[in-house]
Every structure is written in structure tokens, then in C-alpha cells.
Coordinates of C-alpha atoms in Angstrom, one line a residue:
M1400 CA 67.2 125.8 197.2
K1401 CA 68.0 122.1 197.5
S1402 CA 70.3 120.5 194.9
Y1403 CA 70.0 117.0 193.4
D1404 CA 71.9 114.9 190.9
L1405 CA 68.6 114.2 189.0
A1406 CA 65.2 115.7 189.0
V1407 CA 62.3 113.8 187.4
I1408 CA 59.4 116.0 186.4
G1409 CA 56.2 113.8 186.4
G1410 CA 55.1 111.5 189.2
G1411 CA 53.3 108.9 187.0
L1412 CA 54.4 105.4 186.1
V1413 CA 57.1 106.6 183.7
G1414 CA 58.7 109.2 185.9
S1415 CA 58.4 107.1 189.1
A1416 CA 60.1 104.1 187.4
I1417 CA 63.0 106.3 186.2
A1418 CA 63.3 108.1 189.6
W1419 CA 63.4 104.8 191.5
G1420 CA 65.9 103.3 189.1
A1421 CA 68.2 106.3 189.4
A1422 CA 67.9 106.3 193.2
K1423 CA 68.8 102.6 193.3
G1424 CA 71.8 103.6 191.2
G1425 CA 73.1 105.9 193.9
A1426 CA 71.9 109.2 192.6
R1427 CA 70.3 112.0 194.7
V1428 CA 66.9 112.1 193.1
A1429 CA 63.8 114.4 193.4
L1430 CA 60.5 113.2 191.9
L1431 CA 58.3 116.2 191.2
D1432 CA 54.6 115.3 191.1
E1433 CA 52.1 117.9 190.1
G1434 CA 49.4 116.4 192.3
D1435 CA 45.7 115.8 191.9
S1436 CA 45.3 118.7 189.4
A1437 CA 47.3 116.6 186.9
L1438 CA 45.6 114.3 184.4
R1439 CA 46.8 111.2 186.2
A1440 CA 47.1 108.8 183.2
A1441 CA 48.8 106.3 185.5
R1442 CA 45.8 105.9 187.7
G1443 CA 43.6 104.9 184.7
N1444 CA 46.0 102.3 183.3
F1445 CA 44.6 98.9 182.3
G1446 CA 47.6 97.1 183.7
L1447 CA 48.9 95.0 180.8
V1448 CA 52.5 94.0 180.3
W1449 CA 51.8 93.6 176.6
I1450 CA 54.2 92.6 173.9
Q1451 CA 52.3 91.1 170.9
G1452 CA 51.7 93.6 168.2
K1453 CA 53.8 96.2 170.0
G1454 CA 56.3 97.9 167.6
A1455 CA 54.8 97.1 164.2
G1456 CA 56.8 99.3 161.8
M1457 CA 59.4 100.1 164.4
P1458 CA 61.6 97.1 165.4
A1459 CA 63.4 99.2 168.0
Y1460 CA 60.1 99.5 169.9
A1461 CA 59.4 95.8 169.7
A1462 CA 62.9 95.1 171.1
W1463 CA 62.5 97.7 173.9
S1464 CA 59.1 96.2 174.9
Q1465 CA 60.6 92.6 174.9
L1466 CA 63.5 93.8 177.0
S1467 CA 61.1 95.4 179.5
A1468 CA 59.0 92.2 179.8
N1469 CA 62.2 90.3 180.6
L1470 CA 63.2 92.8 183.2
W1471 CA 59.8 92.9 184.9
P1472 CA 60.5 89.9 187.3
A1473 CA 63.6 91.6 188.6
L1474 CA 61.6 94.9 189.1
R1475 CA 58.9 93.0 190.9
D1476 CA 61.3 91.2 193.2
A1477 CA 63.1 94.3 194.1
L1478 CA 60.0 96.4 194.8
E1479 CA 58.1 93.7 196.7
G1480 CA 61.2 93.1 198.8
E1481 CA 61.4 96.8 199.7
T1482 CA 57.8 97.6 200.2
N1483 CA 55.9 94.4 201.1
L1484 CA 53.4 95.2 198.3
H1485 CA 52.2 92.4 196.0
L1486 CA 52.3 93.8 192.5
G1487 CA 50.3 91.0 191.0
L1488 CA 52.6 90.3 188.2
Q1489 CA 51.7 87.3 186.1
Q1490 CA 53.2 86.5 182.7
P1491 CA 51.4 83.4 181.4
G1492 CA 51.1 84.7 177.9
G1493 CA 48.1 86.7 176.5
F1494 CA 45.3 86.4 173.9
Y1495 CA 43.9 88.7 171.3
F1496 CA 40.5 87.2 170.4
C1497 CA 38.8 87.7 167.1
L1498 CA 35.1 87.5 166.3
S1499 CA 35.3 87.0 162.5
E1500 CA 37.5 85.3 160.0
A1501 CA 38.4 88.7 158.4
E1502 CA 39.5 90.0 161.8
L1503 CA 41.6 86.9 162.4
E1504 CA 43.3 87.2 159.0
T1505 CA 44.1 90.8 159.6
R1506 CA 45.6 90.0 163.0
A1507 CA 47.6 87.0 161.6
A1508 CA 49.0 89.3 158.9
L1509 CA 50.2 91.8 161.5
I1510 CA 51.9 89.0 163.6
H1511 CA 53.5 87.6 160.5
R1512 CA 54.8 91.1 159.5
M1513 CA 56.2 91.7 163.0
S1514 CA 57.9 88.3 163.0
N1515 CA 59.7 89.3 159.7
E1516 CA 60.6 92.8 161.0
S1517 CA 61.6 92.0 164.6
G1518 CA 62.1 88.3 164.9
D1519 CA 60.0 85.4 166.1
I1520 CA 59.1 85.6 169.8
G1521 CA 56.6 82.8 169.7
T1522 CA 53.5 84.7 168.9
R1523 CA 51.1 82.5 166.9
V1524 CA 47.6 82.1 165.6
V1525 CA 45.4 79.9 167.7
G1526 CA 42.3 78.2 166.2
R1527 CA 38.9 78.0 167.8
A1528 CA 39.3 74.6 169.3
E1529 CA 42.7 75.3 170.9
A1530 CA 41.5 78.7 172.2
R1531 CA 38.6 77.0 173.9
A1532 CA 40.8 74.4 175.4
M1533 CA 43.1 77.0 176.8
V1534 CA 40.4 79.5 177.9
P1535 CA 37.2 77.7 178.8
G1536 CA 34.0 79.7 178.6
L1537 CA 34.6 81.5 175.3
G1538 CA 31.6 82.5 173.3
D1539 CA 30.5 80.7 170.1
E1540 CA 31.4 83.8 168.0
V1541 CA 35.1 83.5 168.8
V1542 CA 36.7 82.2 165.7
G1543 CA 40.3 82.2 166.9
A1544 CA 43.0 84.3 168.5
T1545 CA 46.6 85.3 168.5
Y1546 CA 48.7 84.2 171.5
C1547 CA 52.0 85.5 172.7
P1548 CA 53.9 83.7 175.5
M1549 CA 55.6 86.9 176.7
D1550 CA 52.4 88.8 177.6
G1551 CA 51.3 89.4 181.1
H1552 CA 49.7 91.9 183.5
A1553 CA 50.2 93.6 186.9
N1554 CA 48.4 95.9 189.3
P1555 CA 49.2 99.4 188.1
L1556 CA 48.2 101.2 191.3
Y1557 CA 50.4 98.9 193.4
L1558 CA 53.2 99.4 190.9
L1559 CA 52.9 103.2 191.2
R1560 CA 52.7 103.1 195.0
G1561 CA 55.6 100.7 195.1
L1562 CA 57.9 102.8 192.9
Q1563 CA 57.3 105.9 195.0
A1564 CA 57.7 104.0 198.3
G1565 CA 60.9 102.4 196.9
L1566 CA 62.2 105.8 195.8
R1567 CA 61.9 107.1 199.4
A1568 CA 63.4 103.9 200.8
A1569 CA 66.4 104.5 198.5
G1570 CA 66.9 108.0 199.9
G1571 CA 65.1 109.9 197.1
D1572 CA 62.7 112.7 197.7
Y1573 CA 59.1 112.5 196.5
L1574 CA 57.8 116.0 196.2
P1575 CA 54.0 116.2 195.7
N1576 CA 52.0 119.3 194.6
R1577 CA 54.9 120.6 192.5
H1578 CA 53.6 122.3 189.4
V1579 CA 56.6 123.2 187.3
T1580 CA 56.4 126.7 185.8
L1581 CA 59.9 127.3 184.5
I1582 CA 63.1 125.4 183.8
T1583 CA 66.2 127.5 183.4
P1584 CA 69.4 125.9 182.0
Q1585 CA 72.5 126.8 184.1
P1586 CA 76.2 126.3 183.5
D1587 CA 76.3 123.4 185.9
G1588 CA 72.8 121.9 185.3
F1589 CA 69.2 123.3 185.6
R1590 CA 67.1 125.3 187.9
I1591 CA 63.4 124.3 188.2
A1592 CA 60.8 126.7 189.5
C1593 CA 57.6 125.4 191.0
G1594 CA 55.8 128.7 191.7
T1595 CA 58.1 130.4 194.2
A1596 CA 59.9 127.2 195.2
L1597 CA 63.2 126.4 193.5
I1598 CA 65.4 123.3 193.2
S1599 CA 68.6 122.8 191.2
C1600 CA 69.8 119.6 189.5
Q1601 CA 72.6 118.4 187.4
K1602 CA 70.3 116.4 185.2
L1603 CA 66.6 116.2 184.6
V1604 CA 64.0 114.0 182.9
L1605 CA 60.8 115.3 181.4
A1606 CA 58.2 112.6 182.1
A1607 CA 55.2 114.8 182.7
G1608 CA 53.0 113.1 180.2
L1609 CA 50.8 115.5 178.2
G1610 CA 52.3 118.4 180.3
S1611 CA 55.8 117.7 178.8
R1612 CA 54.8 119.3 175.5
E1613 CA 54.9 122.8 177.1
L1614 CA 58.0 122.2 179.2
A1615 CA 60.2 120.5 176.6
P1616 CA 61.2 123.7 174.6
M1617 CA 62.6 125.2 177.8
V1618 CA 65.5 122.7 177.6
G1619 CA 65.8 122.4 173.8
L1620 CA 63.6 119.3 173.4
Q1621 CA 60.4 118.5 171.5
M1622 CA 57.7 116.3 172.8
P1623 CA 54.7 116.6 170.4
V1624 CA 52.3 114.4 172.4
Q1625 CA 48.5 114.4 172.2
P1626 CA 45.7 112.9 174.3
L1627 CA 43.8 109.8 173.2
R1628 CA 40.9 108.9 175.6
G1629 CA 40.3 105.3 176.7
Q1630 CA 37.4 104.1 178.8
I1631 CA 37.4 101.2 181.2
L1632 CA 34.6 99.2 182.9
V1633 CA 35.1 97.2 186.1
T1634 CA 32.8 94.4 187.4
E1635 CA 32.2 93.1 190.9
R1636 CA 34.4 90.3 192.1
M1637 CA 33.8 87.1 190.2
R1638 CA 34.9 83.6 190.6
S1639 CA 38.2 82.9 188.8
F1640 CA 37.5 82.2 185.2
L1641 CA 40.3 83.8 183.2
D1642 CA 43.9 82.7 183.7
Y1643 CA 45.3 84.8 180.9
P1644 CA 45.3 88.6 180.2
T1645 CA 43.7 89.5 177.0
H1646 CA 43.9 92.6 174.9
N1647 CA 40.7 94.1 176.4
V1648 CA 39.6 91.9 179.3
R1649 CA 41.6 90.9 182.4
Q1650 CA 40.7 89.5 185.7
T1651 CA 42.6 91.2 188.6
Q1652 CA 44.2 89.6 191.5
E1653 CA 41.2 90.6 193.6
G1654 CA 38.7 89.0 191.3
T1655 CA 37.2 92.0 189.6
V1656 CA 37.2 92.1 185.8
M1657 CA 38.4 95.1 183.8
L1658 CA 37.0 95.7 180.3
G1659 CA 38.3 98.0 177.7
D1660 CA 39.4 99.6 175.5
S1661 CA 38.3 102.6 173.5
H1662 CA 40.3 105.0 171.4
E1663 CA 38.7 108.4 171.3
D1664 CA 40.1 111.5 169.8
V1665 CA 38.3 114.0 172.0
G1666 CA 41.1 116.3 173.1
F1667 CA 41.4 116.8 176.9
D1668 CA 37.9 115.6 177.7
T1669 CA 38.2 113.1 180.6
G1670 CA 34.5 112.3 180.8
T1671 CA 32.8 109.0 180.0
K1672 CA 30.3 108.2 177.3
I1673 CA 27.5 105.6 177.7
S1674 CA 27.4 104.7 174.0
V1675 CA 31.2 103.9 174.0
Q1676 CA 30.8 101.8 177.2
Q1677 CA 27.9 99.9 175.6
Q1678 CA 30.2 99.0 172.7
I1679 CA 32.9 97.9 175.1
A1680 CA 30.5 95.7 177.1
A1681 CA 28.8 94.3 174.0
R1682 CA 32.0 93.1 172.3
N1683 CA 33.4 91.6 175.5
M1684 CA 30.2 89.7 176.3
R1685 CA 30.4 88.1 172.9
I1686 CA 33.9 86.9 173.9
F1687 CA 33.0 85.9 177.5
P1688 CA 29.2 85.3 177.8
A1689 CA 29.6 84.9 181.6
L1690 CA 30.1 88.6 181.8
R1691 CA 26.3 89.1 181.1
D1692 CA 25.6 88.1 184.7
A1693 CA 28.2 90.4 186.2
T1694 CA 27.4 93.7 187.9
L1695 CA 29.4 96.8 186.9
I1696 CA 30.6 98.7 189.9
R1697 CA 32.7 101.5 188.4
S1698 CA 33.9 103.1 185.2
W1699 CA 36.4 105.7 184.3
S1700 CA 38.3 107.3 181.4
A1701 CA 41.9 108.3 181.1
L1702 CA 44.0 110.1 178.5
R1703 CA 46.8 108.2 176.8
V1704 CA 50.0 110.1 176.0
M1705 CA 50.4 109.6 172.3
S1706 CA 53.2 110.7 170.0
P1707 CA 52.4 111.2 166.3
D1708 CA 53.3 107.6 165.4
G1709 CA 52.2 106.1 168.7
H1710 CA 55.8 105.1 169.7
P1711 CA 57.8 106.4 172.7
I1712 CA 60.0 109.4 172.7
Y1713 CA 63.4 109.2 174.4
E1714 CA 66.1 111.8 173.7
Q1715 CA 68.8 113.9 175.3
S1716 CA 68.8 117.6 174.5
A1717 CA 71.6 118.6 172.1
A1718 CA 71.3 122.2 173.2
H1719 CA 71.3 121.5 176.9
P1720 CA 73.0 118.1 177.6
G1721 CA 71.7 116.5 180.8
A1722 CA 68.1 117.1 179.9
F1723 CA 66.2 114.0 178.8
S1724 CA 62.8 113.2 177.6
A1725 CA 60.6 110.2 178.3
A1726 CA 57.1 109.8 176.9
C1727 CA 55.0 106.7 176.1
H1728 CA 51.5 105.3 176.5
S1729 CA 52.8 102.0 177.9
G1730 CA 53.8 102.9 181.5
V1731 CA 53.2 99.4 182.9
T1732 CA 54.7 97.4 180.0
L1733 CA 57.8 99.6 179.9
A1734 CA 58.3 100.0 183.7
G1735 CA 61.0 97.3 183.7
A1736 CA 63.0 99.0 181.0
H1737 CA 62.5 102.5 182.4
A1738 CA 63.7 101.5 185.9
L1739 CA 66.5 99.1 185.0
A1740 CA 67.7 100.3 181.6
Y1741 CA 66.7 103.9 180.9
A1742 CA 67.6 105.2 184.4
P1743 CA 71.1 103.8 184.3
A1744 CA 71.6 105.3 180.8
I1745 CA 70.6 108.7 182.1
L1746 CA 73.1 108.5 185.0
A1747 CA 75.8 107.5 182.5
G1748 CA 75.0 110.6 180.6
E1749 CA 74.4 109.0 177.2
L1750 CA 71.6 107.0 175.6
P1751 CA 72.5 103.7 174.1
E1752 CA 72.3 103.1 170.4
Q1753 CA 69.2 101.0 170.7
L1754 CA 67.3 104.2 171.9
L1755 CA 68.4 106.5 169.1
P1756 CA 65.4 105.6 166.9
F1757 CA 63.1 107.1 169.5
S1758 CA 64.4 110.6 169.0
S1759 CA 61.8 113.3 168.2
Q1760 CA 63.9 114.0 165.1
R1761 CA 62.0 111.1 163.4
F1762 CA 58.9 113.4 163.2
H1763 CA 60.9 115.9 161.2
V1764 CA 61.9 113.2 158.7
Q1765 CA 58.3 112.1 158.3
A1766 CA 57.1 115.6 157.8
H1767 CA 59.8 116.3 155.2

């Protein structure tokens, strides 16, 4: 039975970022990845580093997202230096396009509310003429947009690969095909059973996405997460026409165009649905008419990891100190914060005050 300073359960973007950050901090780290039997939300990620509109009603989430966006360049530089992978990070700002005056008014009200709640980060309403000047080729139905200078995007698959390669380079152990069946608190830490295999650790992080719900009570935590399906379409490679990420269209570094996004409450169904894909394609062709000539080459769905209020969950167990939770549906956006802020806090043994609002105790308050 091998012993570690920290075991991270969950090999997706959240767990991999925390594991890499902890290993860079000098800890002996094991990253336990369930393998291809897992739901693999990380592999279905759209790839946005998205700030505008993030954290409405929860200023702590807005601040955490902004911190992560600011930390992303340091994360990129470190990973690309260690792995020779190009993560494709670009942060030119991003657009949320609106197809009616009513939609634009609703969006503007949200941005105004967030500015009052969390401070002005430069997000603003852009009229039709300015939007067309900044993004040539917009459809006639686009009446305007909101633009945030902090928004960006990256390649989620290269990010995942880079984090796991960086973990190994820092001396950590990446352990695939480890399905955790039992976590037992010990006087000096925790014992984790993966079938008949055992490891011990002084601290652990539950970052297993939707699987965390069943594991959390074993260490005195609560992670009431639920799935929310999203579908994505991908076109063939196209000439470069989009220099900015948008809420539901982005052109990748290879030239393909990704189209999203749906929000479907269908439980654990990871299938795709033609009628939903038609809706995605129809709306995005109204925004970018050039997409009508593109050939779709693939599509997929993935299950977001959603808390009851849609915001992340971060907490240390009161019953079993040293056990931490980490759950969110923004694995790319928050990768900088997870690697360079959350991981050091775990090694220090105490979450900073800025993360206290993310405790699962907020759900008990809401229920009461």
C-alpha cells in the first residue's frame, strides 16, 4: 500500500488541475482516474475561459472566475514549458450575441446587475454597428451583443493532457482505471480502496464529478451534484473568420468551428438528439450565415456537473479534516484558480475566506 501526501479522486480537468498544482507545490500526489467507464465531462468541454455573466447572484463566484482568468497565462506558460503542448489560449475578449431587442435588454440588465454586485470589469453592451465592425460576417438578425474583455478560450483536450503530463513530470503518480469503492478515515489520514488495491494519504480531494455525490458522505462531506446534458456540433476546418470566442460558437486553433450549447435535464443520458442539434445549428446560422456552407463532421454530448444553484462547491470536511471537495461545471475557466490557488490552499490545510461561500452548507440555508 503506497502512501501519499495527497490523493485526488477524479482525473478530469478539475482533479488534474488540483493534482498538478499540488505536485508543483512539492507534495507527493496520486491522481486516481476511473478510466473510460467514467462519464468524462472533461472530454466534452466546449473550451471557454468565460467570465461575463459568471457569478450572477454570487459575487464570490464572479471574483473566483476573474482570478482564474488572470492566472491562466501563468498556467499556460508553465504547462507549455513542461510539455511542449500548445494549449491554444487566447483571451481577446468574448461576445454574447442577441437576436432580438428583448433578448439584448435582458442581457444588458444581467450585466448591469453583475456590475453592481461584483464590480465593473469592462463588460459592456455593443450595438449592431460596432458588433459588425469588430466581427465581420454577422447576420442581419443580430441586433447587438455584450462584450467582456476578460473572456477567452483554450483547447480543453490539450489542457487535460498537459495537466496530467505535467503531474508526472513533477513526480506525481497518474493512476488510471482506479474505481474508488471505499474511503476510510484513519487517525493519520485516509485509506482509499479501489477494488482490492489500497492507497493511503494524509489529505484527499473529491473531484470525481457526478461520482462525488456517492463518495462524499464517506468523509463527512455533501456534494449534491446533478447532470445537465449539453450537445456540441463541430464543422470541418474553415478559413479563419472568427477572432473572438462567443457564448456558443468558437473557432478552434485548427480551424474547426464548435457550436453549442444546449441545457437538457435528461438524467444520465449521454445520447444526442437531432431536434436539439437542429436548434443549435439554426440559431448559430442566424448569427454567422457562413456556417450554412460548412459540413458537420462530428457531434457529441456531455453531462455538466451542476450543483443546485449552478455554482461550485469547495469545502473541507469538519468531521474529517484533510478531506476536501471540488465540483464545478467550468473546468476550463477555473483551471487557473484550481491549479494555482485551490491546490496551495489544500496543502496549507485551510481554505481562504474567499472560498467559504462555496460550502455546501449554503444549500441547507436555502432549504430552510
